[in-house]
Short mmCIF file of C-alpha atoms in Angstrom, two decimals:
data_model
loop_
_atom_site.label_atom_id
_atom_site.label_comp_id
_atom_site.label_asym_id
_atom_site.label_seq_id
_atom_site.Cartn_x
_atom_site.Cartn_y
_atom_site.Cartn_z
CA UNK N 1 53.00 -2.13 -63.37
CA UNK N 2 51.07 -0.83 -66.23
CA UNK N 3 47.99 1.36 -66.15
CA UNK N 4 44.83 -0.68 -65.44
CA UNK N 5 42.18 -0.06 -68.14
CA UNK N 6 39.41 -2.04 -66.99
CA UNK N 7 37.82 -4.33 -64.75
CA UNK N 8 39.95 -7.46 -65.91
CA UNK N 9 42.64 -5.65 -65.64
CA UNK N 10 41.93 -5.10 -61.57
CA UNK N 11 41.48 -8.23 -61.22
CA UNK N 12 44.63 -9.24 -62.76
CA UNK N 13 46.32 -7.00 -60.30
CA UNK N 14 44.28 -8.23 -57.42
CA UNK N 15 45.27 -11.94 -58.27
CA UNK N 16 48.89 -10.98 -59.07
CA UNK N 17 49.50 -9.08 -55.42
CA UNK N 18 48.00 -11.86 -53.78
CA UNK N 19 49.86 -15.44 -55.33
CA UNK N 20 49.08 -17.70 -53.03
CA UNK N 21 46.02 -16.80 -51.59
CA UNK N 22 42.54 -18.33 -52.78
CA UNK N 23 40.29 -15.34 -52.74
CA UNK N 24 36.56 -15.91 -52.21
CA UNK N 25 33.95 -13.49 -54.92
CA UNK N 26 33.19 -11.76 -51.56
CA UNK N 27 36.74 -10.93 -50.46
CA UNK N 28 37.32 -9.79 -54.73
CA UNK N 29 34.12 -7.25 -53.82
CA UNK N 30 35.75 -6.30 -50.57
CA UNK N 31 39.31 -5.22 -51.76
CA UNK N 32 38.04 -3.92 -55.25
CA UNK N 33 35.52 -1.79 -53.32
CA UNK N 34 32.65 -2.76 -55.18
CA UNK N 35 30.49 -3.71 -52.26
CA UNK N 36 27.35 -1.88 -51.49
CA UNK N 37 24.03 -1.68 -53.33
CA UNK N 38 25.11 1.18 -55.42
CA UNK N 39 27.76 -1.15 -56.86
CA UNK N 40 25.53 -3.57 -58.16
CA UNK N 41 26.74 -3.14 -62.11
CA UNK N 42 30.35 -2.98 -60.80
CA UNK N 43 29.98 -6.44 -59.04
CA UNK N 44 28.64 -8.34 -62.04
CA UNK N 45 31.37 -6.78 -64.15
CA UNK N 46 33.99 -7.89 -61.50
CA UNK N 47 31.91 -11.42 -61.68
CA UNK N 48 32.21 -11.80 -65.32
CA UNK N 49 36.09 -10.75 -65.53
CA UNK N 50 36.15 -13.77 -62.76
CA UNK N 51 34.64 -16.31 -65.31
CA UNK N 52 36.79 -15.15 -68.20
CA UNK N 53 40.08 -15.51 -66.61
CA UNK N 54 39.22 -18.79 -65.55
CA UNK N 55 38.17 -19.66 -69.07
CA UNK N 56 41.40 -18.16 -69.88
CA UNK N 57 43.35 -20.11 -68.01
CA UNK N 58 44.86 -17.38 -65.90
CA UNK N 59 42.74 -18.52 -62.26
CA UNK N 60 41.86 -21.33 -61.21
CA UNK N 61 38.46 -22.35 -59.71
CA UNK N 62 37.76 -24.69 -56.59
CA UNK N 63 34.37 -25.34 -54.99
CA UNK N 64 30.82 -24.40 -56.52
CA UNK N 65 28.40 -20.76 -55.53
CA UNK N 66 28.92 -19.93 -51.41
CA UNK N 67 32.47 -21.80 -51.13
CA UNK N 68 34.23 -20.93 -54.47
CA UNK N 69 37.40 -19.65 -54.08
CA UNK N 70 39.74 -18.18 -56.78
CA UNK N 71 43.52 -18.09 -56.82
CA UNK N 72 45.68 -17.35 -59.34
CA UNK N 73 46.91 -20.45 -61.51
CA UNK N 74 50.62 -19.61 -62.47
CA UNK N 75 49.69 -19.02 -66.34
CA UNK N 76 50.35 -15.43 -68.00
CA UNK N 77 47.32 -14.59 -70.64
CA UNK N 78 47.67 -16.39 -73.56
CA UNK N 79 47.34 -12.91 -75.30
CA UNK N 80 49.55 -10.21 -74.30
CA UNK N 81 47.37 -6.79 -74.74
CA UNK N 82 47.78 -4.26 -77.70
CA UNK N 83 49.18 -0.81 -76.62
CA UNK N 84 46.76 2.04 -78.10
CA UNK N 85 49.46 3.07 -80.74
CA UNK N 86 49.61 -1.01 -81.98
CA UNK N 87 45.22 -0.85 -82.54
CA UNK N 88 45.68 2.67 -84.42
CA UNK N 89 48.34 0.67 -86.45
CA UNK N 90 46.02 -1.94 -86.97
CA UNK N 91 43.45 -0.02 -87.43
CA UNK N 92 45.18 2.06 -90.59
CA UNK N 93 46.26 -0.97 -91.94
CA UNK N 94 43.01 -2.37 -92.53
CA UNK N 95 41.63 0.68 -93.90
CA UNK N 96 44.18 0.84 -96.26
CA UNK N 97 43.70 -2.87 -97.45
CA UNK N 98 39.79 -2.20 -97.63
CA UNK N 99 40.70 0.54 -99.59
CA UNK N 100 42.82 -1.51 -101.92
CA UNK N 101 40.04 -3.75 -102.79
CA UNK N 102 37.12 -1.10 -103.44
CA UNK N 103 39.83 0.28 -105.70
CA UNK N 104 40.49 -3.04 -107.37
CA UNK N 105 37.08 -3.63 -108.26
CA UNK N 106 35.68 -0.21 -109.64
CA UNK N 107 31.99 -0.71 -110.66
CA UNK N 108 30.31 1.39 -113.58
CA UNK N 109 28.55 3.88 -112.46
CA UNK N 110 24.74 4.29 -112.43
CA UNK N 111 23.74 6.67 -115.36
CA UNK N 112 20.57 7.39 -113.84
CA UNK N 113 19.69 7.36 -110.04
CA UNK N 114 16.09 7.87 -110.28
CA UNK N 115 15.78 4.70 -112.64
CA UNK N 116 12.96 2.12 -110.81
CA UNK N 117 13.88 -1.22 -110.64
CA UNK N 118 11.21 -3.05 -112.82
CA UNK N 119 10.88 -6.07 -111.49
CA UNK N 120 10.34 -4.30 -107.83
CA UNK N 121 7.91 -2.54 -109.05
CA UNK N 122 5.94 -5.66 -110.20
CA UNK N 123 6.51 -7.34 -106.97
CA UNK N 124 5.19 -4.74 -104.82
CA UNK N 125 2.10 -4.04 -107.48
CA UNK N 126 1.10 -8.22 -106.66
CA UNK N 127 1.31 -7.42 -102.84
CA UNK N 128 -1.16 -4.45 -103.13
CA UNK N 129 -4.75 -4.55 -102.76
CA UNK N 130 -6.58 -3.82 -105.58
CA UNK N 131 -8.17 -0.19 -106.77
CA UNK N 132 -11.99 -0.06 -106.72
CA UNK N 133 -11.64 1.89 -109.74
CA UNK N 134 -9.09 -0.82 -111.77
CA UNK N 135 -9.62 -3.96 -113.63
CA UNK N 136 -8.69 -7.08 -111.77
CA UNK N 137 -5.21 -8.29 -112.09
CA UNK N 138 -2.84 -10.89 -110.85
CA UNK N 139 -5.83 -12.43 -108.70
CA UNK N 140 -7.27 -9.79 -107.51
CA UNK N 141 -10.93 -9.49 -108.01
CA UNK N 142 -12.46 -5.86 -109.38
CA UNK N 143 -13.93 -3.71 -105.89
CA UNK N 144 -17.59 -3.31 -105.51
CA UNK N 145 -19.77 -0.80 -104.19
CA UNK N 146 -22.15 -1.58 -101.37
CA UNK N 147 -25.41 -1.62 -103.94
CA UNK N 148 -23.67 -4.16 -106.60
CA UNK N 149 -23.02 -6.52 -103.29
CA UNK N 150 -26.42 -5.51 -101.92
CA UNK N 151 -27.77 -6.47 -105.54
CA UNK N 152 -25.67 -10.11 -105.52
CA UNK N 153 -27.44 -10.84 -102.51
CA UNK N 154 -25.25 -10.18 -99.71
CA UNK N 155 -26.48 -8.06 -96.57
CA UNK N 156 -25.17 -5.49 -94.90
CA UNK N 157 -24.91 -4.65 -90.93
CA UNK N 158 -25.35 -1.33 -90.18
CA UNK N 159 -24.09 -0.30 -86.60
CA UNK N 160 -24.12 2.78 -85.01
CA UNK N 161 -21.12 5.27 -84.74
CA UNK N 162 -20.47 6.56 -81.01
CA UNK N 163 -22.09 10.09 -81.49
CA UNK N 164 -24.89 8.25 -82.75
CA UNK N 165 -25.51 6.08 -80.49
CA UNK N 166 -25.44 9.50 -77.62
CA UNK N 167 -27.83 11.42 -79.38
#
């Protein structure tokens, strides 16, 4: 038997040692050895690998929560699993392919990094508030000082600061 890699994998194993027997999630925690509170992680991850291979086809599920029981359905995976030396072939293939295409489709290159997009510029210059000191633009009104507002007609609330207030 090949080299388990993960929790599928155990369960698999566990399933494929035991045929004809419908298992129970309790009696998967018992002979996986994931019972205990310190196990807690290691039970849902023994739970989920449960759900998948029935989604997969490989077990098959009878009764609902306290009375399900598991047993395996007769049905390899669908998939067989890559060996590590198949996903580094993979894995170079598609580099080189990704390669191919950046290579196919050379851009020109930028004659000057520091260049400022324009029409960013003018975007972010609407979304600012405007300078006290500038004229109004895009909508926005000129600032005032607290005598022209004072001078309009408005009034002003004056609270007191913290160390004020104390002293």
């Amino acid at each position: 038997m090949a080299k388990q890699t993960g929790v599928a994998d155990g369960v698999r194993a566990l399933f494929e040692a035991r045929k004809k027997e419908p298992l129970s999630p309790q009696k998967v925690f018992v002979l996986l050895e994931v019972t205990g509170l310190d196990k807690t992680a290691e039970r849902n991850s023994v739970r989920d690998a449960l759900t998948w291979l029935v989604t997969c086809g490989y077990l098959v599920k009878t009764g609902m929560r306290a009375t399900a029981q598991y047993r395996y359905s007769g049905q390899g995976m669908r998939f067989k699993k890559a060996t590590a030396e198949e996903l580094r072939e993979r894995r170079i293939a598609r580099g080189r392919a990704s390669r191919a295409a950046q290579g196919a489709q050379r851009r020109e290159p930028r004659a000057d990094r520091m260049t400022i997009n324009r029409a960013r510029v003018e975007l972010l210059a609407d979304l600012a508030p405007a300078r006290a000191w500038g004229k109004e633009r895009n909508g926005h009104a000129q600032a005032e000082t607290v005598e022209q507002f004072q001078a309009r007609g408005g009034q002003v609330q004056r609270l007191t600061a913290s160390w004020e207030q104390a002293a």
